[in-house]
CSV table of C-alpha atoms and ligand atoms in Angstrom, one decimal:
chain,number,residue,atom,x,y,z
O,1,MET,CA,-67.6,89.0,-14.6
O,2,LYS,CA,-69.8,91.1,-12.3
O,3,ARG,CA,-71.1,88.8,-9.7
O,4,ILE,CA,-69.5,85.9,-7.9
O,5,GLY,CA,-70.6,83.4,-5.2
O,6,ILE,CA,-68.5,82.0,-2.3
O,7,PHE,CA,-69.2,78.8,-0.4
O,8,THR,CA,-67.6,76.4,1.9
O,9,SER,CA,-68.1,72.6,1.4
O,10,GLY,CA,-67.2,69.3,3.0
O,11,GLY,CA,-65.6,69.0,6.4
O,12,ASP,CA,-64.9,72.4,7.9
O,13,ALA,CA,-61.3,73.5,8.6
O,14,PRO,CA,-59.9,76.3,10.8
O,15,GLY,CA,-59.1,79.3,8.5
O,16,MET,CA,-62.1,78.9,6.2
O,17,ASN,CA,-63.5,82.1,7.7
O,18,ALA,CA,-60.2,84.0,7.0
O,19,CYS,CA,-60.5,82.7,3.4
O,20,ILE,CA,-64.1,83.9,3.1
O,21,ARG,CA,-63.1,87.3,4.4
O,22,ALA,CA,-60.2,87.6,2.0
O,23,ALA,CA,-62.4,86.5,-1.0
O,24,VAL,CA,-65.3,88.9,-0.2
O,25,ARG,CA,-63.0,91.9,0.4
O,26,THR,CA,-60.9,91.2,-2.7
O,27,ALA,CA,-64.0,90.9,-4.8
O,28,LEU,CA,-65.5,94.1,-3.5
O,29,ALA,CA,-62.1,95.9,-4.0
O,30,ASN,CA,-62.2,94.8,-7.6
O,31,GLY,CA,-65.7,96.1,-8.2
O,32,LEU,CA,-67.5,92.7,-8.1
O,33,GLU,CA,-70.7,92.0,-6.3
O,34,VAL,CA,-70.4,89.0,-3.9
O,35,PHE,CA,-73.0,86.5,-2.8
O,36,GLY,CA,-72.5,84.0,0.1
O,37,ILE,CA,-74.0,80.6,-0.5
O,38,TYR,CA,-74.9,78.8,2.8
O,39,ARG,CA,-74.3,75.1,3.4
O,40,GLY,CA,-72.3,74.4,0.3
O,41,TYR,CA,-73.9,72.6,-2.6
O,42,GLN,CA,-77.1,71.9,-0.6
O,43,GLY,CA,-77.6,75.7,-0.1
O,44,MET,CA,-76.9,76.2,-3.8
O,45,ILE,CA,-79.7,73.7,-4.6
O,46,GLU,CA,-82.1,75.3,-2.1
O,47,GLY,CA,-81.3,78.9,-3.1
O,48,ASP,CA,-79.9,79.8,0.3
O,49,ILE,CA,-77.9,82.7,-1.1
O,50,ILE,CA,-77.4,86.2,0.3
O,51,PRO,CA,-75.5,89.3,-0.9
O,52,MET,CA,-72.4,90.1,1.2
O,53,GLN,CA,-70.7,93.3,2.2
O,54,SER,CA,-67.4,94.0,3.8
O,55,SER,CA,-68.9,94.3,7.3
O,56,ASP,CA,-70.4,90.8,7.0
O,57,VAL,CA,-66.8,89.4,7.3
O,58,SER,CA,-65.7,91.7,10.1
O,59,ASN,CA,-64.3,90.0,13.2
O,60,ILE,CA,-64.2,86.5,11.7
O,61,ILE,CA,-60.5,86.0,10.8
O,62,GLN,CA,-59.8,84.5,14.2
O,63,ARG,CA,-62.8,82.2,14.3
O,64,GLY,CA,-62.8,78.5,13.6
O,65,GLY,CA,-65.6,76.8,11.6
O,66,THR,CA,-67.3,78.6,8.7
O,67,ILE,CA,-69.8,81.4,9.0
O,68,LEU,CA,-71.3,80.2,5.7
O,69,LYS,CA,-71.9,76.7,7.2
O,70,THR,CA,-71.0,73.6,5.3
O,71,ALA,CA,-72.6,70.3,4.2
O,72,ARG,CA,-72.0,67.1,2.3
O,73,SER,CA,-74.9,67.1,-0.2
O,74,GLU,CA,-76.2,63.8,-1.5
O,75,GLU,CA,-78.6,65.7,-3.8
O,76,PHE,CA,-75.8,67.4,-5.6
O,77,ARG,CA,-74.5,64.0,-6.7
O,78,THR,CA,-77.5,63.7,-9.0
O,79,PRO,CA,-77.7,65.5,-12.4
O,80,GLU,CA,-81.1,66.9,-11.3
O,81,GLY,CA,-79.6,68.4,-8.1
O,82,ARG,CA,-76.8,70.0,-10.1
O,83,ALA,CA,-79.3,71.4,-12.6
O,84,LYS,CA,-81.3,73.1,-9.7
O,85,ALA,CA,-78.0,74.5,-8.3
O,86,ALA,CA,-77.0,76.0,-11.7
O,87,GLU,CA,-80.5,77.4,-12.2
O,88,ASN,CA,-80.3,79.2,-8.8
O,89,LEU,CA,-76.9,80.6,-9.7
O,90,ARG,CA,-78.3,81.9,-13.0
O,91,LYS,CA,-81.2,83.5,-11.2
O,92,TYR,CA,-78.8,85.5,-9.0
O,93,GLY,CA,-76.7,86.4,-12.0
O,94,ILE,CA,-73.7,84.6,-10.5
O,95,GLU,CA,-71.1,83.9,-13.1
O,96,GLY,CA,-68.2,82.7,-11.0
O,97,LEU,CA,-67.7,80.7,-7.8
O,98,VAL,CA,-65.1,80.4,-5.1
O,99,CYS,CA,-65.3,77.0,-3.6
O,100,ILE,CA,-63.5,76.5,-0.3
O,101,GLY,CA,-63.2,72.8,0.5
O,102,GLY,CA,-61.4,69.5,-0.2
O,103,ASP,CA,-61.3,66.9,-2.9
O,104,GLY,CA,-65.1,66.0,-2.9
O,105,SER,CA,-66.0,69.7,-3.2
O,106,PHE,CA,-63.6,70.2,-6.1
O,107,LYS,CA,-65.0,67.2,-7.9
O,108,GLY,CA,-68.4,68.8,-7.6
O,109,ALA,CA,-67.1,72.2,-8.8
O,110,SER,CA,-65.5,70.5,-11.8
O,111,VAL,CA,-68.8,68.7,-12.8
O,112,LEU,CA,-70.7,72.0,-12.4
O,113,TYR,CA,-68.4,73.5,-14.9
O,114,GLU,CA,-68.5,70.6,-17.4
O,115,GLU,CA,-72.3,70.3,-17.2
O,116,HIS,CA,-73.4,73.9,-16.8
O,117,GLY,CA,-70.4,76.1,-17.7
O,118,ILE,CA,-70.2,77.7,-14.2
O,119,LYS,CA,-66.7,79.1,-13.8
O,120,THR,CA,-65.3,77.8,-10.5
O,121,ILE,CA,-62.0,78.2,-8.7
O,122,GLY,CA,-61.0,76.3,-5.5
O,123,ALA,CA,-59.2,77.3,-2.3
O,124,PRO,CA,-58.0,74.2,-0.6
O,125,GLY,CA,-59.7,74.0,2.8
O,126,THR,CA,-59.2,70.7,4.6
O,127,ILE,CA,-57.3,69.6,7.7
O,128,ASP,CA,-56.1,66.5,5.9
O,129,ASN,CA,-53.6,68.3,3.6
O,130,ASP,CA,-54.3,65.6,0.9
O,131,LEU,CA,-54.6,67.9,-2.2
O,132,TYR,CA,-51.9,67.6,-4.8
O,133,GLY,CA,-50.3,70.9,-5.9
O,134,THR,CA,-50.1,72.8,-2.7
O,135,ASP,CA,-47.6,72.4,0.1
O,136,SER,CA,-50.3,73.1,2.7
O,137,THR,CA,-54.1,73.3,2.8
O,138,ILE,CA,-56.1,75.7,5.0
O,139,GLY,CA,-56.6,74.2,8.4
O,140,TYR,CA,-53.8,71.7,8.3
O,141,ASP,CA,-51.3,73.7,10.4
O,142,THR,CA,-53.9,74.4,13.1
O,143,ALA,CA,-55.0,70.7,13.2
O,144,VAL,CA,-51.4,69.6,13.7
O,145,ASN,CA,-51.0,72.1,16.5
O,146,THR,CA,-54.2,70.9,18.1
O,147,VAL,CA,-52.8,67.3,18.0
O,148,VAL,CA,-49.5,68.4,19.4
O,149,GLU,CA,-51.1,70.2,22.3
O,150,ALA,CA,-53.2,67.2,23.2
O,151,VAL,CA,-50.4,64.6,22.8
O,152,ASP,CA,-48.1,66.7,25.1
O,153,LYS,CA,-50.8,66.4,27.7
O,154,LEU,CA,-51.1,62.7,27.2
O,155,ARG,CA,-47.3,62.4,27.6
O,156,ASP,CA,-47.5,63.8,31.1
O,157,THR,CA,-50.0,61.1,32.2
O,158,ALA,CA,-48.3,58.4,30.1
O,159,ALA,CA,-44.9,59.1,31.8
O,160,SER,CA,-46.5,59.3,35.3
O,161,HIS,CA,-48.2,55.9,34.9
O,162,ASN,CA,-45.6,54.1,32.7
O,163,ARG,CA,-48.2,53.7,30.0
O,164,LEU,CA,-48.4,53.3,26.2
O,165,PHE,CA,-50.9,55.6,24.5
O,166,ILE,CA,-52.2,54.8,21.0
O,167,VAL,CA,-53.5,58.1,19.7
O,168,GLU,CA,-55.7,58.1,16.6
O,169,VAL,CA,-55.7,61.3,14.5
O,170,MET,CA,-57.7,62.3,11.5
O,171,GLY,CA,-56.7,61.6,7.9
O,172,ARG,CA,-59.3,59.5,6.1
O,173,ASP,CA,-56.9,58.6,3.2
O,174,ALA,CA,-53.7,60.4,4.2
O,175,GLY,CA,-51.1,60.5,6.9
O,176,PHE,CA,-50.0,64.1,6.8
O,177,ILE,CA,-51.5,65.1,10.2
O,178,ALA,CA,-50.0,61.9,11.8
O,179,LEU,CA,-46.5,62.4,10.4
O,180,ARG,CA,-46.1,66.0,11.2
O,181,SER,CA,-47.7,65.9,14.6
O,182,GLY,CA,-45.8,62.7,15.4
O,183,ILE,CA,-42.5,64.3,14.7
O,184,ALA,CA,-43.5,67.4,16.7
O,185,CYS,CA,-44.5,65.2,19.7
O,186,GLY,CA,-41.5,62.9,19.5
O,187,ALA,CA,-43.8,59.9,19.0
O,188,GLU,CA,-42.2,56.5,19.3
O,189,ALA,CA,-44.1,55.3,16.2
O,190,ILE,CA,-46.2,56.8,13.5
O,191,LEU,CA,-48.6,54.6,11.4
O,192,VAL,CA,-49.8,56.1,8.1
O,193,PRO,CA,-51.8,54.7,5.1
O,194,GLU,CA,-49.0,55.6,2.7
O,195,THR,CA,-46.6,53.1,4.1
O,196,PRO,CA,-47.2,49.4,5.0
O,197,THR,CA,-47.9,48.9,8.7
O,198,TYR,CA,-46.3,45.7,10.3
O,199,ILE,CA,-47.6,45.2,13.8
O,200,ASP,CA,-44.8,42.8,14.6
O,201,VAL,CA,-42.2,45.5,13.7
O,202,LEU,CA,-44.1,48.0,15.9
O,203,ILE,CA,-44.1,45.5,18.8
O,204,GLN,CA,-40.4,44.8,18.3
O,205,LYS,CA,-39.7,48.5,18.4
O,206,LEU,CA,-41.7,48.9,21.7
O,207,ARG,CA,-39.9,45.9,23.1
O,208,GLU,CA,-36.5,47.4,22.3
O,209,GLY,CA,-37.6,50.8,23.8
O,210,TRP,CA,-38.7,49.0,27.0
O,211,SER,CA,-35.3,47.3,27.3
O,212,ARG,CA,-33.7,50.8,27.0
O,213,LYS,CA,-35.8,51.9,30.0
O,214,LYS,CA,-38.4,53.7,27.9
O,215,HIS,CA,-41.4,53.0,30.1
O,216,SER,CA,-43.9,55.2,28.5
O,217,SER,CA,-44.6,55.6,24.8
O,218,ILE,CA,-46.8,57.3,22.3
O,219,VAL,CA,-47.9,55.7,19.0
O,220,ILE,CA,-49.8,58.0,16.5
O,221,VAL,CA,-52.1,56.2,14.1
O,222,ALA,CA,-53.8,57.9,11.2
O,223,GLU,CA,-57.5,56.9,11.0
O,224,GLY,CA,-57.0,55.7,7.4
O,225,ASP,CA,-54.1,53.4,8.3
O,226,GLU,CA,-54.6,49.8,7.2
O,227,SER,CA,-54.1,48.5,10.7
O,228,GLY,CA,-57.8,49.5,11.3
O,229,GLY,CA,-57.2,52.3,13.8
O,230,ALA,CA,-56.1,52.8,17.4
O,231,TYR,CA,-58.3,50.1,19.1
O,232,GLN,CA,-57.1,47.4,16.7
O,233,VAL,CA,-53.4,48.4,17.2
O,234,ALA,CA,-53.9,48.4,21.0
O,235,GLU,CA,-55.4,44.9,21.0
O,236,ALA,CA,-52.6,43.6,18.9
O,237,VAL,CA,-50.0,45.1,21.1
O,238,LYS,CA,-51.7,43.8,24.3
O,239,ALA,CA,-51.9,40.3,22.9
O,240,ASN,CA,-48.2,40.2,22.1
O,241,PHE,CA,-46.4,42.4,24.6
O,242,ASN,CA,-47.7,42.7,28.1
O,243,LYS,CA,-45.2,45.1,29.8
O,244,TYR,CA,-47.2,48.1,29.0
O,245,ASP,CA,-50.5,49.3,30.4
O,246,VAL,CA,-52.1,50.4,27.1
O,247,ARG,CA,-54.6,53.2,26.7
O,248,VAL,CA,-56.3,54.5,23.5
O,249,THR,CA,-57.2,58.2,22.7
O,250,ILE,CA,-59.2,59.1,19.6
O,251,LEU,CA,-58.8,62.8,19.1
O,252,GLY,CA,-61.6,63.0,16.5
O,253,HIS,CA,-63.4,66.2,15.6
O,254,ILE,CA,-61.6,68.3,18.1
O,255,GLN,CA,-58.9,68.5,15.4
O,256,ARG,CA,-61.3,70.4,13.1
O,257,GLY,CA,-62.2,73.2,15.6
O,258,GLY,CA,-60.5,76.1,17.2
O,259,SER,CA,-59.0,79.4,16.3
O,260,PRO,CA,-56.8,79.1,13.2
O,261,SER,CA,-53.0,79.5,13.7
O,262,ALA,CA,-51.3,82.6,12.4
O,263,TYR,CA,-49.9,80.5,9.5
O,264,ASP,CA,-53.4,79.3,8.5
O,265,ARG,CA,-54.8,82.8,8.7
O,266,VAL,CA,-52.1,84.1,6.3
O,267,LEU,CA,-52.4,81.2,4.0
O,268,ALA,CA,-56.2,81.5,3.9
O,269,SER,CA,-55.9,85.3,3.2
O,270,GLU,CA,-53.5,84.6,0.3
O,271,MET,CA,-55.7,81.9,-1.1
O,272,GLY,CA,-58.9,83.8,-0.9
O,273,TYR,CA,-57.2,86.8,-2.5
O,274,ALA,CA,-55.6,84.7,-5.3
O,275,ALA,CA,-58.9,82.8,-5.9
O,276,VAL,CA,-60.8,86.0,-6.8
O,277,LYS,CA,-57.9,87.4,-8.7
O,278,GLY,CA,-57.7,84.2,-10.6
O,279,LEU,CA,-61.4,84.3,-11.5
O,280,ILE,CA,-61.1,87.8,-12.7
O,281,ALA,CA,-58.1,86.8,-14.9
O,282,GLY,CA,-60.1,84.0,-16.5
O,283,LYS,CA,-58.7,81.0,-14.5
O,284,TYR,CA,-61.3,78.4,-13.6
O,285,ASN,CA,-61.6,74.7,-13.0
O,286,VAL,CA,-58.4,75.1,-11.0
O,287,MET,CA,-57.4,75.2,-7.4
O,288,VAL,CA,-55.2,77.8,-5.8
O,289,GLY,CA,-52.0,76.3,-4.4
O,290,ARG,CA,-48.9,77.4,-2.6
O,291,GLN,CA,-45.6,75.9,-3.7
O,292,GLY,CA,-42.7,77.3,-1.7
O,293,ARG,CA,-43.2,81.1,-2.0
O,294,GLU,CA,-45.2,80.9,-5.2
O,295,ILE,CA,-49.0,81.0,-5.6
O,296,VAL,CA,-49.9,78.6,-8.4
O,297,TYR,CA,-53.1,77.5,-10.1
O,298,VAL,CA,-53.5,73.7,-10.4
O,299,PRO,CA,-56.2,72.0,-12.5
O,300,PHE,CA,-58.9,70.4,-10.3
O,301,GLU,CA,-58.3,67.1,-12.1
O,302,LYS,CA,-54.7,67.0,-10.9
O,303,ALA,CA,-55.4,68.3,-7.4
O,304,ILE,CA,-57.9,65.7,-6.4
O,305,LYS,CA,-56.3,62.5,-7.7
O,306,HIS,CA,-54.9,61.6,-4.3
O,307,ASN,CA,-51.4,61.4,-5.5
O,308,LYS,CA,-49.8,63.9,-3.1
O,309,GLU,CA,-46.9,62.1,-1.6
O,310,LEU,CA,-45.9,62.1,2.0
O,311,ASN,CA,-42.5,63.7,2.5
O,312,ARG,CA,-40.1,60.7,2.5
O,313,TYR,CA,-37.4,62.7,4.2
O,314,LEU,CA,-39.7,63.4,7.1
O,315,LEU,CA,-40.6,59.7,7.3
O,316,GLU,CA,-36.9,58.9,7.5
O,317,ILE,CA,-36.4,61.6,10.2
O,318,ALA,CA,-39.3,60.2,12.2
O,319,GLU,CA,-37.9,56.7,12.0
O,320,THR,CA,-34.4,57.7,13.0
O,321,LEU,CA,-35.4,60.0,15.9
O,322,SER,CA,-37.9,57.7,17.5
O,323,ARG,CA,-35.3,55.0,18.3
Q,401,F6P,O1,-61.7,65.3,5.4
Q,401,F6P,C1,-61.6,65.9,6.6
Q,401,F6P,C2,-62.0,64.9,7.7
Q,401,F6P,O2,-61.9,65.6,8.9
Q,401,F6P,C3,-61.3,63.6,7.7
Q,401,F6P,O3,-60.0,63.6,8.2
Q,401,F6P,C4,-62.3,62.7,8.4
Q,401,F6P,O4,-62.2,61.4,8.1
Q,401,F6P,C5,-63.6,63.2,8.0
Q,401,F6P,O5,-63.4,64.6,7.6
Q,401,F6P,C6,-64.7,63.2,9.0
Q,401,F6P,O6,-65.9,63.5,8.4
Q,401,F6P,P1,-67.3,63.8,9.2
Q,401,F6P,O7,-67.2,65.2,9.8
Q,401,F6P,O8,-68.3,63.8,8.1
Q,401,F6P,O9,-67.4,62.8,10.2
């Protein structure tokens, strides 16, 4: 393999730049030529591809977002779109790809391999942490810290006004951000899609808290929870328990931005490095993962099946400590 391409795809995540930097520099150090592909699969289809040197990735390790931009490409979902993408890669002599993204991006990479034989390796970049086979994804730690910082601020005003705040955090299909940030913030309740949500149980808990002189509370809801989100939970609480003055905060895309934490920068550096080393060693159609202290290579097929479990022990801790 002489030439590889690097791209970011799907929702951006803090640390993607650190991963691009690591992949570019590892490739150059191993005698490969590197090409940056802008706007993910869409840029691949449109031939938005440029050669990259070491200086192109200077001063980006600390920056959020992605210098290569990102997109969710509808055209790539079609066989014609993928054929155009593969043709462009061949035009540039690109034999291997490092894809930094989440499950949708890896599905795309997998199809590109099956249909056109393009050798692709993934570095998990998503704040959701919903990929099987890695303890953490790039951006997750930073997003959790962003939530914690915001909820600490909400606590101050909640305590001053004796209010209940229902805070919605990201996590389309998963409760990882909600669970970890909820424990870190001492939330009174955490609602996640992985466990059933019973509004009457939540209300009973708030009632008991109130009777123990807890006059301000924080409930964290993952956006994918079956309750329907923060506004629905707030309405249900208001209708059944009127002691609290209820407020809703939706943290939204603020969770995707900002400078990556030291943890994410190191993780991203390890993953970018391991991705290129993996490609050189003939590993493809796999995602780089970190399990404990080990770097592992997990088949895309396993990584994207949405079967990563929430840590039951953390759920138990959250439940016990919030009483
Ligand atoms: O997958 C990452 C994520 O941030 C989800 O948590 C969220 O539901 C989604 O992306 C939002 O996507 P968009 O930026 O397209 O609104």
